PDB file of C-alpha atoms and ligand atoms in Angstrom:
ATOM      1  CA  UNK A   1      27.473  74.555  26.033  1.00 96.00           C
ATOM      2  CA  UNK A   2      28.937  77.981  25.937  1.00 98.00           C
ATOM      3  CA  UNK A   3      32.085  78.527  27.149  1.00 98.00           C
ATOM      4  CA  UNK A   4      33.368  81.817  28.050  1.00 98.00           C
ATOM      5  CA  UNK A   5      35.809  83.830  26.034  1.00 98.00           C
ATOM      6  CA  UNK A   6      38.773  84.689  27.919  1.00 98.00           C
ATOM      7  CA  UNK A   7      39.742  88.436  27.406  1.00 98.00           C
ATOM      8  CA  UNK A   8      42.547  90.461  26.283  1.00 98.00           C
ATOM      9  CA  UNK A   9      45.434  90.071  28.712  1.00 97.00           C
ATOM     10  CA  UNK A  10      45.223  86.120  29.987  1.00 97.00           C
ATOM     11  CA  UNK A  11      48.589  84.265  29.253  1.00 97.00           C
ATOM     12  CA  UNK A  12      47.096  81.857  27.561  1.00 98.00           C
ATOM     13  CA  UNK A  13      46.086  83.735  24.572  1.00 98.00           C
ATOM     14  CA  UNK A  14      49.948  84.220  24.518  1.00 98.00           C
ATOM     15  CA  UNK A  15      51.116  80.848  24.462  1.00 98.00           C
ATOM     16  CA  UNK A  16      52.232  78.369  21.883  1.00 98.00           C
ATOM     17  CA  UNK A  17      49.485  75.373  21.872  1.00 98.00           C
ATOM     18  CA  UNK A  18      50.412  72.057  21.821  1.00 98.00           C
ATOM     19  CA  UNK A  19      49.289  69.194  18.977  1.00 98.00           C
ATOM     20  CA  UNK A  20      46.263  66.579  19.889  1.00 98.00           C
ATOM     21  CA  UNK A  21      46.094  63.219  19.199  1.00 97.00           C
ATOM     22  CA  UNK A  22      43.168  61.730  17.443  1.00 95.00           C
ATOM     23  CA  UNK A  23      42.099  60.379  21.034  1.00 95.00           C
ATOM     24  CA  UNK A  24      42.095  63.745  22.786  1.00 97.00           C
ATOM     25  CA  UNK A  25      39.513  63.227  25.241  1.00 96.00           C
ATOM     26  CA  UNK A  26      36.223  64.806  24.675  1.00 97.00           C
ATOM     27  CA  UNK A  27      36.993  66.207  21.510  1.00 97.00           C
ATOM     28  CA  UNK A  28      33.818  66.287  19.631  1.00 97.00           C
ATOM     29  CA  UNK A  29      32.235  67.933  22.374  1.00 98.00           C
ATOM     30  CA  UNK A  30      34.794  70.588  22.516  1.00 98.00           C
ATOM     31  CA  UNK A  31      34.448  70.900  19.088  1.00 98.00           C
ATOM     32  CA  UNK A  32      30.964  71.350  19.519  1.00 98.00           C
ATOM     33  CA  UNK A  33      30.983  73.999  22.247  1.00 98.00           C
ATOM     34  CA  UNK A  34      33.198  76.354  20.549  1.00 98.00           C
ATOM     35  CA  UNK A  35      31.167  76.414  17.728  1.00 98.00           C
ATOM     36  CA  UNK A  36      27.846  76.859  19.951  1.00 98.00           C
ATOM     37  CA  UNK A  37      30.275  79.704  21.677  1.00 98.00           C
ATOM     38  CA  UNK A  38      31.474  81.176  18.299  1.00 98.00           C
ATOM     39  CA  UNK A  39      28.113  81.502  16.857  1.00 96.00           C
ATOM     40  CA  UNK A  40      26.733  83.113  20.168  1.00 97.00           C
ATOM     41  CA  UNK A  41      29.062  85.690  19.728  1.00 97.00           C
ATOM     42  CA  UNK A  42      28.509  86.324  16.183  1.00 95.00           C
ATOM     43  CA  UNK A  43      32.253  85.513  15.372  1.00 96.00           C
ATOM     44  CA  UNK A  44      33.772  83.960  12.130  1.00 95.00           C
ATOM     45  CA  UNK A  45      35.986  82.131  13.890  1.00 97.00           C
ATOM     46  CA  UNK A  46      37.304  81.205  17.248  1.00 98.00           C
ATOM     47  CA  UNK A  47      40.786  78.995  18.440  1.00 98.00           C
ATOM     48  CA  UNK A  48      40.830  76.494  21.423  1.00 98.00           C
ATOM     49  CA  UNK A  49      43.198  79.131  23.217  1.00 98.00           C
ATOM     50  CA  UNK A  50      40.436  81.864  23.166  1.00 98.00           C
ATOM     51  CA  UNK A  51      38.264  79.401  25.613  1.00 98.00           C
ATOM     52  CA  UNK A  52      41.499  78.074  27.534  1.00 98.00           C
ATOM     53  CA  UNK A  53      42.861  75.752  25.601  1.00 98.00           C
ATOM     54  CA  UNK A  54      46.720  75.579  24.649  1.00 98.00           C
ATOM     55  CA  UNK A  55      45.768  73.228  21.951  1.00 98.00           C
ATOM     56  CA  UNK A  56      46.250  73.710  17.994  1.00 98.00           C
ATOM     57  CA  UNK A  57      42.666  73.726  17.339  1.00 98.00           C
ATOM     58  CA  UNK A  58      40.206  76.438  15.934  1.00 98.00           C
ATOM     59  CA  UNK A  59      37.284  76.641  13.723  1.00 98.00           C
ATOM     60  CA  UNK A  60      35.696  78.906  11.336  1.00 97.00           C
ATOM     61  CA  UNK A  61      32.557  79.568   9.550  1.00 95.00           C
ATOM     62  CA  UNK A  62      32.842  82.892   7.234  1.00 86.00           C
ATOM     63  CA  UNK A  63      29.687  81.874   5.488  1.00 84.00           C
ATOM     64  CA  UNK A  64      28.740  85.394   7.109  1.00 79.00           C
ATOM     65  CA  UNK A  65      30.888  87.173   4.884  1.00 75.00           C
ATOM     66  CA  UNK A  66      29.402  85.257   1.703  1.00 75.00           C
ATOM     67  CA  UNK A  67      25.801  86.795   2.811  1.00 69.00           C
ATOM     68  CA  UNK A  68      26.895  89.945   2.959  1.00 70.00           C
ATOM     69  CA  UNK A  69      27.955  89.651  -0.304  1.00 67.00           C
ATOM     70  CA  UNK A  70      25.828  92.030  -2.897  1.00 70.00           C
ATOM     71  CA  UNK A  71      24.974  89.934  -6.036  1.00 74.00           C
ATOM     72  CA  UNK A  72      25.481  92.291  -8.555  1.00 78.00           C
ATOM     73  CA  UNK A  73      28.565  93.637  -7.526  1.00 76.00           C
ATOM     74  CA  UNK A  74      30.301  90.589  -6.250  1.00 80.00           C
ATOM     75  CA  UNK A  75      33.912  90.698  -4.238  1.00 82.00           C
ATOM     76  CA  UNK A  76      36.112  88.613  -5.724  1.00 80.00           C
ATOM     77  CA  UNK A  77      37.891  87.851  -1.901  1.00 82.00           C
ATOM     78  CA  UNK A  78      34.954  86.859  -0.596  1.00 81.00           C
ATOM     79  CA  UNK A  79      34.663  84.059  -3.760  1.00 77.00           C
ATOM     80  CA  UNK A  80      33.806  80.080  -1.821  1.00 72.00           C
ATOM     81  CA  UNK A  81      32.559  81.327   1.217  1.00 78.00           C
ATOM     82  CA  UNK A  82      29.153  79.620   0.688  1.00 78.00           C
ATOM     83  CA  UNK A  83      29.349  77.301   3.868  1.00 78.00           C
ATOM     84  CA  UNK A  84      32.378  77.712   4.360  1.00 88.00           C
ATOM     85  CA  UNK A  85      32.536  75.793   7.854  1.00 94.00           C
ATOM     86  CA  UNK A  86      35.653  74.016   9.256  1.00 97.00           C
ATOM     87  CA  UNK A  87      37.652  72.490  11.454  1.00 98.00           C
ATOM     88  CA  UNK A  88      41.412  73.058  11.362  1.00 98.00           C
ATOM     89  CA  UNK A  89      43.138  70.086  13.714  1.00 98.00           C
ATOM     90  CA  UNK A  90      47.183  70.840  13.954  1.00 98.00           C
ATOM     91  CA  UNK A  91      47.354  72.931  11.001  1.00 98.00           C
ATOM     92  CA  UNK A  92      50.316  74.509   9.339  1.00 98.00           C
ATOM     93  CA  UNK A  93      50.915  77.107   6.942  1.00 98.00           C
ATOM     94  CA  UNK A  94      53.097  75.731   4.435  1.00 98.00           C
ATOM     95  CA  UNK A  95      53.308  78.544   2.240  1.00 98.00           C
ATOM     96  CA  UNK A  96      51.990  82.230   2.027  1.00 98.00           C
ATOM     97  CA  UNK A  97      52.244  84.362  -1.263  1.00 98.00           C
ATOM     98  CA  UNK A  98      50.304  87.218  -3.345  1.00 97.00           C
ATOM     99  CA  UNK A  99      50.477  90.423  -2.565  1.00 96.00           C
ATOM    100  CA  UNK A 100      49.850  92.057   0.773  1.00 97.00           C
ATOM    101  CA  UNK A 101      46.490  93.920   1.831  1.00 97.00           C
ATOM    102  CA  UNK A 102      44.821  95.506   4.333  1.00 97.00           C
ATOM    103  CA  UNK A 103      41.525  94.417   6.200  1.00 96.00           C
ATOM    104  CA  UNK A 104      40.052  95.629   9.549  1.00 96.00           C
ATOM    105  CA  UNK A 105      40.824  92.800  11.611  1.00 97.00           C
ATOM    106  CA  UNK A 106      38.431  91.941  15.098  1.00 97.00           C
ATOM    107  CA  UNK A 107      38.683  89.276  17.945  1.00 98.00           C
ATOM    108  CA  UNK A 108      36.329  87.942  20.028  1.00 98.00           C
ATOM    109  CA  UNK A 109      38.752  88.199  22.489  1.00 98.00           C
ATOM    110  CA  UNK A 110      39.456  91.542  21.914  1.00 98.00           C
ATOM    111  CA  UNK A 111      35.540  93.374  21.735  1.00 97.00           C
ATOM    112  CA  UNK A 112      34.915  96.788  20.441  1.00 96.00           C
ATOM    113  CA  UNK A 113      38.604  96.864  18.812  1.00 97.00           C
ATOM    114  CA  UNK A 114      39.113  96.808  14.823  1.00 97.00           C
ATOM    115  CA  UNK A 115      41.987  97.368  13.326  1.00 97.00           C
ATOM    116  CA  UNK A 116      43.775  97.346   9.549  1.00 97.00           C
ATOM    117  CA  UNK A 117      46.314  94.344   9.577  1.00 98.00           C
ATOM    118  CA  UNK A 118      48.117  93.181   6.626  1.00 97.00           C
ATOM    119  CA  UNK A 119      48.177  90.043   5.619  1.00 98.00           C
ATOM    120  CA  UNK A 120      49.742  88.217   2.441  1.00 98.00           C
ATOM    121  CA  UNK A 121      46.562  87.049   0.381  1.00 96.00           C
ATOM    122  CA  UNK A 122      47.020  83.627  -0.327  1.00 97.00           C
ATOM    123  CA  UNK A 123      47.992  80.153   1.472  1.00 97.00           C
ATOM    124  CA  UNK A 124      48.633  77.035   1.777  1.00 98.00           C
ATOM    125  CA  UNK A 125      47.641  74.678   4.364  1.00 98.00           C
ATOM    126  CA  UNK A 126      47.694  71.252   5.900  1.00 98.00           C
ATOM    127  CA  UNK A 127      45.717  70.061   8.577  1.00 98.00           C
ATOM    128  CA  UNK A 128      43.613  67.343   9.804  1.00 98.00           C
ATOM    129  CA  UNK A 129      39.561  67.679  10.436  1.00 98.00           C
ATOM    130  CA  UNK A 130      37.394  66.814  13.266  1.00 97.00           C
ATOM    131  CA  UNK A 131      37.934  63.275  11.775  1.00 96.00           C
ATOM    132  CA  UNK A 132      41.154  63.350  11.892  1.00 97.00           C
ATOM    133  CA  UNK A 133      41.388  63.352   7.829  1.00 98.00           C
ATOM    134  CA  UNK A 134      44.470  65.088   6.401  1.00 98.00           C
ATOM    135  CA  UNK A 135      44.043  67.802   4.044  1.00 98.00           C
ATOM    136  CA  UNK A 136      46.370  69.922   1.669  1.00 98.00           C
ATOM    137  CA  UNK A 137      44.314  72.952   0.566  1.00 97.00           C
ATOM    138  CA  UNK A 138      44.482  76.579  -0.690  1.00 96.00           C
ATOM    139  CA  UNK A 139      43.201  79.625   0.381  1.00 95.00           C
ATOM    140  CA  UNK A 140      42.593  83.159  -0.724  1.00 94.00           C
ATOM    141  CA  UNK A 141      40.355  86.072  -0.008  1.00 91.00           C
ATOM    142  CA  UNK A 142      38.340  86.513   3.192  1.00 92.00           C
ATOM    143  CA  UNK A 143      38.569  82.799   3.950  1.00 94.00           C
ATOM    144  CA  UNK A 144      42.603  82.787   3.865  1.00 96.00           C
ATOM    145  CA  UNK A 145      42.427  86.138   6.185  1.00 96.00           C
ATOM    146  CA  UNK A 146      39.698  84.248   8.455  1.00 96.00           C
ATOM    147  CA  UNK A 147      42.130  81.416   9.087  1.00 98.00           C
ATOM    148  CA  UNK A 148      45.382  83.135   9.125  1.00 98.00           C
ATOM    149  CA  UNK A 149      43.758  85.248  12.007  1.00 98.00           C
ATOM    150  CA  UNK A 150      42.821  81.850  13.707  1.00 98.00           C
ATOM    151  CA  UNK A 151      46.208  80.439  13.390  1.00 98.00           C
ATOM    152  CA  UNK A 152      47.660  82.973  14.906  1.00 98.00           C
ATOM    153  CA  UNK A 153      45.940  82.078  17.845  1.00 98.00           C
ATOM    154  CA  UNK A 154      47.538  78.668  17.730  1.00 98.00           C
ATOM    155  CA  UNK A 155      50.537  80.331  17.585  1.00 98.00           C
ATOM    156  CA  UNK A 156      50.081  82.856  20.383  1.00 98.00           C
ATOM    157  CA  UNK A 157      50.109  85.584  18.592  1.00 98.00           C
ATOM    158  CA  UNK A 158      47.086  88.515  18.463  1.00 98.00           C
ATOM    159  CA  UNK A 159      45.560  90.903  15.899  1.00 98.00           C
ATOM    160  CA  UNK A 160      47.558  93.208  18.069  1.00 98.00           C
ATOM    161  CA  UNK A 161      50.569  92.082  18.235  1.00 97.00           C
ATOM    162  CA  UNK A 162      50.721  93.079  14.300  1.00 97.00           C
ATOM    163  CA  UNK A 163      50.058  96.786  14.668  1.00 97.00           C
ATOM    164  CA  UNK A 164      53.166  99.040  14.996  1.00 96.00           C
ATOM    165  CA  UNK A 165      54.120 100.011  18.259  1.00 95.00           C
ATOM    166  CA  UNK A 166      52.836 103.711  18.100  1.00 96.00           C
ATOM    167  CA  UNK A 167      49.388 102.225  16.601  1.00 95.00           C
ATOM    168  CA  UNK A 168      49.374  99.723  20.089  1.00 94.00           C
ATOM    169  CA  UNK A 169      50.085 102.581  22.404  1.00 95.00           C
ATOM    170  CA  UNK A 170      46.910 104.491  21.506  1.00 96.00           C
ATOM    171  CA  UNK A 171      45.515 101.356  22.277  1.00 97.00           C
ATOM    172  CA  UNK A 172      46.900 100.477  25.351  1.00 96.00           C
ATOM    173  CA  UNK A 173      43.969 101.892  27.548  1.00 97.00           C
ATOM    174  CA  UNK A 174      40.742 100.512  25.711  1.00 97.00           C
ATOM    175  CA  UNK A 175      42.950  97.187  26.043  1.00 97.00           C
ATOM    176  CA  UNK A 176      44.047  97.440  29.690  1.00 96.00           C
ATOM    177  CA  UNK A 177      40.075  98.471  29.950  1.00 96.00           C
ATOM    178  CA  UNK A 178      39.550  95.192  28.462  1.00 97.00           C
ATOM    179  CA  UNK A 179      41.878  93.308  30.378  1.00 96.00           C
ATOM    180  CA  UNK A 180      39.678  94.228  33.360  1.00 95.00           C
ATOM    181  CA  UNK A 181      36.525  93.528  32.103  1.00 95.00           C
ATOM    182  CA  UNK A 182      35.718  97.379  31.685  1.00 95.00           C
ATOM    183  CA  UNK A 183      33.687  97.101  27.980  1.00 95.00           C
ATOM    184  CA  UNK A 184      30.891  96.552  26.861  1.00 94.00           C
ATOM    185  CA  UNK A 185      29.924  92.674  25.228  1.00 95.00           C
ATOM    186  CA  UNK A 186      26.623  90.659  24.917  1.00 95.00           C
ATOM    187  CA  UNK A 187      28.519  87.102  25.312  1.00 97.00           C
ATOM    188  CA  UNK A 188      30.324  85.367  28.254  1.00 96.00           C
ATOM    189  CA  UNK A 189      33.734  86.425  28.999  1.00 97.00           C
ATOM    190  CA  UNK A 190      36.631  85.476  31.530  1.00 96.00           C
ATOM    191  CA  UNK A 191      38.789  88.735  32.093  1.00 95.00           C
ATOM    192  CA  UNK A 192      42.407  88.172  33.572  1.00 92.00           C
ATOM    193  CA  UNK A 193      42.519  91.050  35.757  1.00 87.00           C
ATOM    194  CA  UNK A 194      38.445  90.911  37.159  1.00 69.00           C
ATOM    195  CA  UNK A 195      39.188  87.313  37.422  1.00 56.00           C
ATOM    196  CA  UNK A 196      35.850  86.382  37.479  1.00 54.00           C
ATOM    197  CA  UNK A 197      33.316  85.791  34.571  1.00 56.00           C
ATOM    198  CA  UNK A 198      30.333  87.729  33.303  1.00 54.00           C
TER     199      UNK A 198
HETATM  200 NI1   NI B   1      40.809  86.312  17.322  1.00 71.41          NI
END
Protein backbone atom coordinates (compact mmCIF):
# COMPACT_ATOMS: atom_id res chain seq x y z
CA UNK A 1 0.00 0.00 0.00
CA UNK A 2 1.17 3.51 -0.48
CA UNK A 3 1.22 5.67 2.17
CA UNK A 4 1.37 9.29 1.82
CA UNK A 5 4.41 11.41 2.44
CA UNK A 6 3.83 13.97 4.92
CA UNK A 7 5.26 17.41 3.78
CA UNK A 8 7.60 19.97 4.89
CA UNK A 9 6.28 21.60 8.05
CA UNK A 10 4.37 18.53 10.10
CA UNK A 11 5.89 18.13 13.68
CA UNK A 12 6.53 14.92 13.24
CA UNK A 13 9.27 15.18 10.80
CA UNK A 14 10.72 17.19 13.80
CA UNK A 15 10.61 14.78 16.43
CA UNK A 16 12.96 12.34 18.02
CA UNK A 17 11.52 8.63 17.19
CA UNK A 18 11.33 6.17 19.59
CA UNK A 19 13.09 2.37 19.43
CA UNK A 20 10.78 -0.84 18.38
CA UNK A 21 10.79 -4.00 19.74
CA UNK A 22 11.16 -7.04 17.62
CA UNK A 23 7.25 -7.52 18.19
CA UNK A 24 6.19 -4.11 16.91
CA UNK A 25 2.95 -4.87 15.54
CA UNK A 26 2.62 -5.08 11.87
CA UNK A 27 6.04 -4.54 11.12
CA UNK A 28 6.70 -6.39 7.99
CA UNK A 29 3.90 -4.79 6.46
CA UNK A 30 5.09 -1.41 7.33
CA UNK A 31 8.20 -2.35 6.13
CA UNK A 32 6.68 -3.29 3.07
CA UNK A 33 4.61 -0.18 2.39
CA UNK A 34 7.33 2.23 2.71
CA UNK A 35 9.26 0.56 0.35
CA UNK A 36 6.14 0.24 -2.17
CA UNK A 37 5.85 4.22 -1.15
CA UNK A 38 9.63 4.93 -1.62
CA UNK A 39 9.87 3.35 -4.93
CA UNK A 40 6.61 5.17 -6.15
CA UNK A 41 8.24 8.21 -5.56
CA UNK A 42 11.44 7.42 -7.12
CA UNK A 43 13.33 8.05 -3.75
CA UNK A 44 16.59 6.35 -2.43
CA UNK A 45 15.41 6.26 0.73
CA UNK A 46 12.60 7.07 3.04
CA UNK A 47 12.32 7.01 7.32
CA UNK A 48 9.16 5.82 9.25
CA UNK A 49 8.76 9.62 10.34
CA UNK A 50 8.32 10.78 6.66
CA UNK A 51 4.90 8.52 6.59
CA UNK A 52 4.01 9.34 10.39
CA UNK A 53 5.87 7.33 12.26
CA UNK A 54 8.04 8.50 15.38
CA UNK A 55 9.82 5.26 15.14
CA UNK A 56 13.72 4.65 14.42
CA UNK A 57 13.10 2.96 11.26
CA UNK A 58 14.01 3.81 7.54
CA UNK A 59 15.09 2.07 4.49
CA UNK A 60 17.13 2.60 1.51
CA UNK A 61 17.82 1.30 -1.86
CA UNK A 62 20.62 3.53 -3.77
CA UNK A 63 20.98 0.80 -6.31
CA UNK A 64 19.75 3.91 -8.48
CA UNK A 65 22.84 5.64 -8.05
CA UNK A 66 24.95 2.40 -9.06
CA UNK A 67 22.95 2.54 -12.60
CA UNK A 68 23.72 5.74 -13.20
CA UNK A 69 27.05 4.92 -12.89
CA UNK A 70 29.12 5.25 -16.43
CA UNK A 71 31.37 2.13 -16.81
CA UNK A 72 34.27 3.58 -18.10
CA UNK A 73 34.60 6.33 -15.94
CA UNK A 74 33.50 4.86 -12.70
CA UNK A 75 32.90 7.09 -9.27
CA UNK A 76 34.68 5.77 -6.72
CA UNK A 77 31.62 7.05 -4.00
CA UNK A 78 29.24 5.38 -5.69
CA UNK A 79 31.60 1.88 -5.25
CA UNK A 80 28.85 -1.27 -3.58
CA UNK A 81 25.82 0.21 -4.57
CA UNK A 82 24.86 -2.83 -6.71
CA UNK A 83 21.59 -3.74 -4.70
CA UNK A 84 22.25 -1.97 -2.24
CA UNK A 85 18.75 -2.46 -0.39
CA UNK A 86 18.22 -2.24 3.42
CA UNK A 87 16.62 -2.02 6.34
CA UNK A 88 18.09 0.01 9.21
CA UNK A 89 16.00 -1.07 12.65
CA UNK A 90 17.29 1.34 15.73
CA UNK A 91 20.43 2.28 14.19
CA UNK A 92 23.25 4.35 15.53
CA UNK A 93 26.10 6.07 14.22
CA UNK A 94 28.94 5.04 16.18
CA UNK A 95 31.51 6.84 14.48
CA UNK A 96 31.88 9.37 11.51
CA UNK A 97 35.36 10.28 9.94
CA UNK A 98 37.10 11.26 6.43
CA UNK A 99 36.98 14.31 5.17
CA UNK A 100 33.95 16.47 4.58
CA UNK A 101 32.14 16.99 1.07
CA UNK A 102 29.52 18.42 -0.56
CA UNK A 103 26.48 16.69 -2.38
CA UNK A 104 23.08 18.14 -3.48
CA UNK A 105 20.97 16.69 -0.97
CA UNK A 106 16.78 16.04 -1.79
CA UNK A 107 13.79 14.75 0.37
CA UNK A 108 10.83 13.27 -0.49
CA UNK A 109 9.43 15.27 1.97
CA UNK A 110 10.76 18.24 0.78
CA UNK A 111 9.90 18.11 -3.45
CA UNK A 112 11.45 20.36 -5.95
CA UNK A 113 14.23 21.46 -3.25
CA UNK A 114 18.09 20.39 -3.68
CA UNK A 115 20.55 21.61 -1.87
CA UNK A 116 24.65 21.17 -1.19
CA UNK A 117 24.99 19.68 2.43
CA UNK A 118 28.14 18.52 3.87
CA UNK A 119 28.56 15.56 5.24
CA UNK A 120 31.73 13.67 6.75
CA UNK A 121 32.35 10.70 4.20
CA UNK A 122 32.59 7.75 6.11
CA UNK A 123 30.67 5.75 9.04
CA UNK A 124 30.09 3.45 11.19
CA UNK A 125 26.96 1.83 12.09
CA UNK A 126 24.98 -0.60 14.17
CA UNK A 127 21.63 -1.61 13.69
CA UNK A 128 19.32 -4.43 13.53
CA UNK A 129 17.40 -5.64 10.10
CA UNK A 130 13.90 -6.41 9.33
CA UNK A 131 14.87 -9.67 11.20
CA UNK A 132 15.88 -8.22 13.90
CA UNK A 133 19.71 -9.38 13.19
CA UNK A 134 22.38 -7.05 14.61
CA UNK A 135 24.87 -5.64 12.39
CA UNK A 136 28.22 -3.60 12.77
CA UNK A 137 29.04 -2.21 9.30
CA UNK A 138 30.87 0.56 7.38
CA UNK A 139 29.95 2.96 5.03
CA UNK A 140 31.36 5.38 2.53
CA UNK A 141 30.42 7.15 -0.63
CA UNK A 142 26.84 7.67 -1.83
CA UNK A 143 25.60 4.83 0.36
CA UNK A 144 27.06 6.49 3.74
CA UNK A 145 25.41 9.99 2.46
CA UNK A 146 22.06 7.94 1.60
CA UNK A 147 21.84 6.74 5.18
CA UNK A 148 23.20 9.58 7.08
CA UNK A 149 20.34 11.60 5.31
CA UNK A 150 17.88 8.83 6.57
CA UNK A 151 19.09 8.95 10.05
CA UNK A 152 18.61 12.19 10.36
CA UNK A 153 15.16 11.61 10.00
CA UNK A 154 15.24 9.34 13.00
CA UNK A 155 16.68 11.97 14.67
CA UNK A 156 14.36 14.80 13.67
CA UNK A 157 16.48 16.58 11.95
CA UNK A 158 16.06 17.78 7.93
CA UNK A 159 18.31 18.38 4.90
CA UNK A 160 17.37 21.86 5.92
CA UNK A 161 18.06 22.21 9.05
CA UNK A 162 21.92 21.91 7.81
CA UNK A 163 21.97 24.91 5.51
CA UNK A 164 23.11 28.23 7.08
CA UNK A 165 20.59 30.47 8.13
CA UNK A 166 20.92 33.05 5.19
CA UNK A 167 20.87 29.87 2.69
CA UNK A 168 17.22 28.81 4.69
CA UNK A 169 15.80 32.26 4.39
CA UNK A 170 15.87 32.29 0.57
CA UNK A 171 14.15 29.26 1.12
CA UNK A 172 11.64 30.05 3.40
CA UNK A 173 8.84 30.71 0.72
CA UNK A 174 9.20 27.61 -1.72
CA UNK A 175 9.09 25.80 1.85
CA UNK A 176 6.14 27.61 3.46
CA UNK A 177 4.71 26.90 -0.33
CA UNK A 178 5.36 23.42 0.52
CA UNK A 179 4.07 23.39 3.83
CA UNK A 180 0.71 24.17 2.19
CA UNK A 181 0.67 21.87 -0.40
CA UNK A 182 1.43 24.69 -3.07
CA UNK A 183 4.11 22.45 -5.46
CA UNK A 184 4.10 20.46 -7.79
CA UNK A 185 4.63 16.24 -7.06
CA UNK A 186 3.45 13.04 -8.91
CA UNK A 187 3.13 10.92 -5.47
CA UNK A 188 0.74 11.11 -2.44
CA UNK A 189 1.40 13.67 0.07
CA UNK A 190 -0.11 14.86 3.54
CA UNK A 191 0.65 18.72 3.87
CA UNK A 192 0.43 20.21 7.52
CA UNK A 193 -1.07 23.40 6.68
CA UNK A 194 -3.78 22.01 3.63
CA UNK A 195 -4.37 19.33 6.09
CA UNK A 196 -5.73 17.15 3.75
CA UNK A 197 -4.00 14.68 1.27
CA UNK A 198 -3.53 14.70 -2.48
NI1 LIG B 1 14.59 12.92 3.48
Amino acid sequence: MILPIVAYGDPVLKKEGIEIEKDYEGLQKLIDDMFETMYNASGVGLAAPQIGKSIRLFIVDASPFAEEEDEDNPDPKAKGLEGFKKVFINPIIEEESGEKWAFQEGCLSIPTIREDVFRKEKILITYFDENFNFHEETYEGYAARVIQHEYDHVDGILFTDHLSPLKKRMLNKKLNNISKGEVDINYRMKFPVKKRTK
